[in-house]
Structures are given as C-alpha cells and as structure tokens.
Coordinates of C-alpha atoms in Angstrom, one line a residue:
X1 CA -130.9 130.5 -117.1
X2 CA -133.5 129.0 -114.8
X3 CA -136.1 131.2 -113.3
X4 CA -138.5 130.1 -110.3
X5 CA -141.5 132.0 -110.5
X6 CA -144.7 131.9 -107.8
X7 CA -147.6 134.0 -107.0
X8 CA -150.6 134.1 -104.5
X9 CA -154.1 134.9 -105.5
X10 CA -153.5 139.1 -106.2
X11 CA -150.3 138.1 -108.2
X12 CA -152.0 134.7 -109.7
X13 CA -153.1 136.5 -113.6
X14 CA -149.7 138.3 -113.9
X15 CA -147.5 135.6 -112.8
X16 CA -149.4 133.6 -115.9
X17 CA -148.5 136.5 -118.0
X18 CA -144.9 136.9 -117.0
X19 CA -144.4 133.6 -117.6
X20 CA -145.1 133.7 -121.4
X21 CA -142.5 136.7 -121.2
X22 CA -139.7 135.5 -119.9
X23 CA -140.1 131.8 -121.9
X24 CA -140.5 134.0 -124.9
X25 CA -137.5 135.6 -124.2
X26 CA -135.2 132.9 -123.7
X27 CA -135.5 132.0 -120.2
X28 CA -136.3 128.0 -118.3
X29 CA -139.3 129.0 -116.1
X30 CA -140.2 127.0 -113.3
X31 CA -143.9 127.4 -111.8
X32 CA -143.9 127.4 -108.5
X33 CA -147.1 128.3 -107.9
X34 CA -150.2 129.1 -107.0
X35 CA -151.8 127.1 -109.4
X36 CA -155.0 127.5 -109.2
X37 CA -157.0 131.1 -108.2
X38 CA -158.3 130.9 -104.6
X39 CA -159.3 134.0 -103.2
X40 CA -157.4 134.9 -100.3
X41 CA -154.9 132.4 -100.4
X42 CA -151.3 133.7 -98.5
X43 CA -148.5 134.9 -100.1
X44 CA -146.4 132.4 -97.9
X45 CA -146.6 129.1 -99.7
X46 CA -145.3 130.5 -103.2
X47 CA -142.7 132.4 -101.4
X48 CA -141.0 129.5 -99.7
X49 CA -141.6 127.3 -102.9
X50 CA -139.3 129.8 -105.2
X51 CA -136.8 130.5 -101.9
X52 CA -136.1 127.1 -101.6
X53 CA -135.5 126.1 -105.1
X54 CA -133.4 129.1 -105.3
X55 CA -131.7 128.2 -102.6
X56 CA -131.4 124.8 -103.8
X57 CA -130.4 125.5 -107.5
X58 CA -127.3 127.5 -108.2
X59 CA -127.3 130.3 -110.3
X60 CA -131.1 130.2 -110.6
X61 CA -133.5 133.4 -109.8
X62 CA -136.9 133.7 -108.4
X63 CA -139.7 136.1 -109.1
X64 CA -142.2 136.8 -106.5
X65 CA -145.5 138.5 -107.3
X66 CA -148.2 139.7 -104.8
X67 CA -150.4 142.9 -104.0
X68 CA -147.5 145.0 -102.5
X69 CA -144.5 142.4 -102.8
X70 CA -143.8 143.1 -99.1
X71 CA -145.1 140.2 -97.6
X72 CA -143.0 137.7 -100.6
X73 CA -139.8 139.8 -100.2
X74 CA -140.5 139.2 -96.1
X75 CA -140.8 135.1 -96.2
X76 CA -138.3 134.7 -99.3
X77 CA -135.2 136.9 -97.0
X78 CA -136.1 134.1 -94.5
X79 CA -134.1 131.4 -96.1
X80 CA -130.3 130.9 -96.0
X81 CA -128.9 132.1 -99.3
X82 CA -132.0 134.5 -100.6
X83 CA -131.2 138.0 -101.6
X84 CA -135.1 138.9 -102.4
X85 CA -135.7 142.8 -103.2
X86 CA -138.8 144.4 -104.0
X87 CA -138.5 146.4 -106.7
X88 CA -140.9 148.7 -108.4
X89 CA -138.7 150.5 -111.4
X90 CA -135.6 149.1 -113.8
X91 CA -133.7 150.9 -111.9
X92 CA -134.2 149.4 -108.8
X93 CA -133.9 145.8 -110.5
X94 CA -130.4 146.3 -112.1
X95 CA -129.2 148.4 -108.5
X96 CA -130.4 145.4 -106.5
X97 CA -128.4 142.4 -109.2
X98 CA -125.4 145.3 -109.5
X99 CA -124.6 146.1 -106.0
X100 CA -126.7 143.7 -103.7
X101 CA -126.1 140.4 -105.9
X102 CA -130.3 139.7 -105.4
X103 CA -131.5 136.6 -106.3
X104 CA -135.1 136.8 -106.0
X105 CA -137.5 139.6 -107.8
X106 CA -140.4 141.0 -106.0
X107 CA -142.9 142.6 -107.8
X108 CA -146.2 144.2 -106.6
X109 CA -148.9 143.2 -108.6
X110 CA -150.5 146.5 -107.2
X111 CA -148.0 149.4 -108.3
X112 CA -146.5 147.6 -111.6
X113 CA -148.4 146.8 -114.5
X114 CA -148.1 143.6 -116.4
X115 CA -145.8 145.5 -119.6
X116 CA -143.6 147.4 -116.8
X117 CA -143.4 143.8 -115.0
X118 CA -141.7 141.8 -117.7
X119 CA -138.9 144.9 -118.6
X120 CA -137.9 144.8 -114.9
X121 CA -137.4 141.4 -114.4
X122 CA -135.8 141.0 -117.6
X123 CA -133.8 143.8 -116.6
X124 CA -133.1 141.9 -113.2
X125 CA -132.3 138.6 -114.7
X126 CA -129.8 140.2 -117.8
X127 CA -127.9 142.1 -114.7
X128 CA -124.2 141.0 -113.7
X129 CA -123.1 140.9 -109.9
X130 CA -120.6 144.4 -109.8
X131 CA -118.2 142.8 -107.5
X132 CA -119.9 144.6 -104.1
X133 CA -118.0 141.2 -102.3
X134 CA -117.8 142.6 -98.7
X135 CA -121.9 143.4 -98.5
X136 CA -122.8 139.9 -99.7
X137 CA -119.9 138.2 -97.1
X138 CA -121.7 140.5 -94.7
X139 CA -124.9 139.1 -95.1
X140 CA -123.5 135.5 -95.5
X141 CA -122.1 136.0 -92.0
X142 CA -125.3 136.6 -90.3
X143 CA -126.5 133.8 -92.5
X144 CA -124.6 131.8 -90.3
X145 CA -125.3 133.1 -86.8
X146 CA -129.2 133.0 -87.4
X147 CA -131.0 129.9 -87.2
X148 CA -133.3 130.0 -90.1
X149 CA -133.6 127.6 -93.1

C-alpha cells in the first residue's frame, strides 16, 4: 500500500519519524514534503502535494502532519476525491476509514505524540471501508457541482 506523507515546519521532525514507522511496518512511503526545516513555512504546499497524488493514485492514502491538523485537513478536503479527517485517537482513525471511507490522515503534531502517531495511522491505513455507500455518493455529488480541483 502506498502512503503519501507531507508536513510543514511544526510537523517537519515527526513526519521524519513517522516515516521510519510505517516503512518499517510494511508500507511504500512517498515524501511529499517539506523537506527541509524552514521556520514558518505554510501548511499549504505539503497539503496539496499528498491531496493531489492521492487524488492521482488509486487506492493510495495521505498523512498530513501540522501544529493542530486543521489547516492540512482544510486545504487537503479542497481537492476532488480527498476524504481528509483529523484525527487525534485510534478510534477516530478506524471511525473515519469504517464509516467515512477517509483517504487522508491528519494528525496534530501539537496534541499527539510521535508513539500515539504511528498506532493511529497504522490503525487508519489497516482499516476496511464498512460499506457506508450512500455518504461517500453524497459527497461525490457535491464533488461534482463545486468547482474545485
């Protein structure tokens, strides 16, 4: 399974960290950036990078970190396709692949340490679709009527 990971500068150490995780545990992970610390740099550009490969790769995930995860999850739901949810527990994570079908993992690099980090996105990426058909055609549909990427 390929997974697109990105960060910005608050999320830039874990997202280094997460990365050994999930290749240690079996998973194709794609940097997406930032790739480099820069103080202050926005959330935005790593966001769009991991949306749009999603977007652009079947059956791959994303995993967003930054301070809160608000502003990632905000710019990833953007794009045509992107199911991003923030979540903060294992719970969350397997609620938001179960019953939402999410494709991209936000995770604040504020409220969630590094050890919690790795068991909820595994958690997220190990987590079957439950068949919640209608929500995800809902969402498709106003895929279609916005004019976003």
């Amino acid at each position: 399974m390929k997974v697109f990971v990105g960060a910005d500068y608050r999320g830039f150490e874990r997202k280094g960290e997460l990365i050994r995780f999930l290749a240690d545990a079996g998973f194709e992970v794609v940097d997406k950036g930032a790739y480099e610390y820069i103080e202050g740099s926005d959330f935005n550009d790593p966001a769009i990078e991991v949306a749009t490969a999603v977007r652009d790769d079947f059956g791959a995930f994303g995993v967003l970190i930054c301070d809160s995860a608000h502003g990632v999850t905000m710019q990833a739901n953007r794009y045509k396709g992107i199911r991003a949810a923030n979540c903060e527990t294992v719970e969350s994570a397997i609620l938001a692949r179960e019953h939402d079908d999410a494709n991209v993992l936000c995770l604040s690099a504020h409220f969630v340490d590094t050890e919690r980090m790795g068991e909820i996105a595994k958690a997220f990426l190990v987590t079957s679709f439950v068949n919640y058909e209608r929500r995800v055609r809902r969402i498709n549909r106003l895929d279609e009527r916005n004019d976003y990427a």
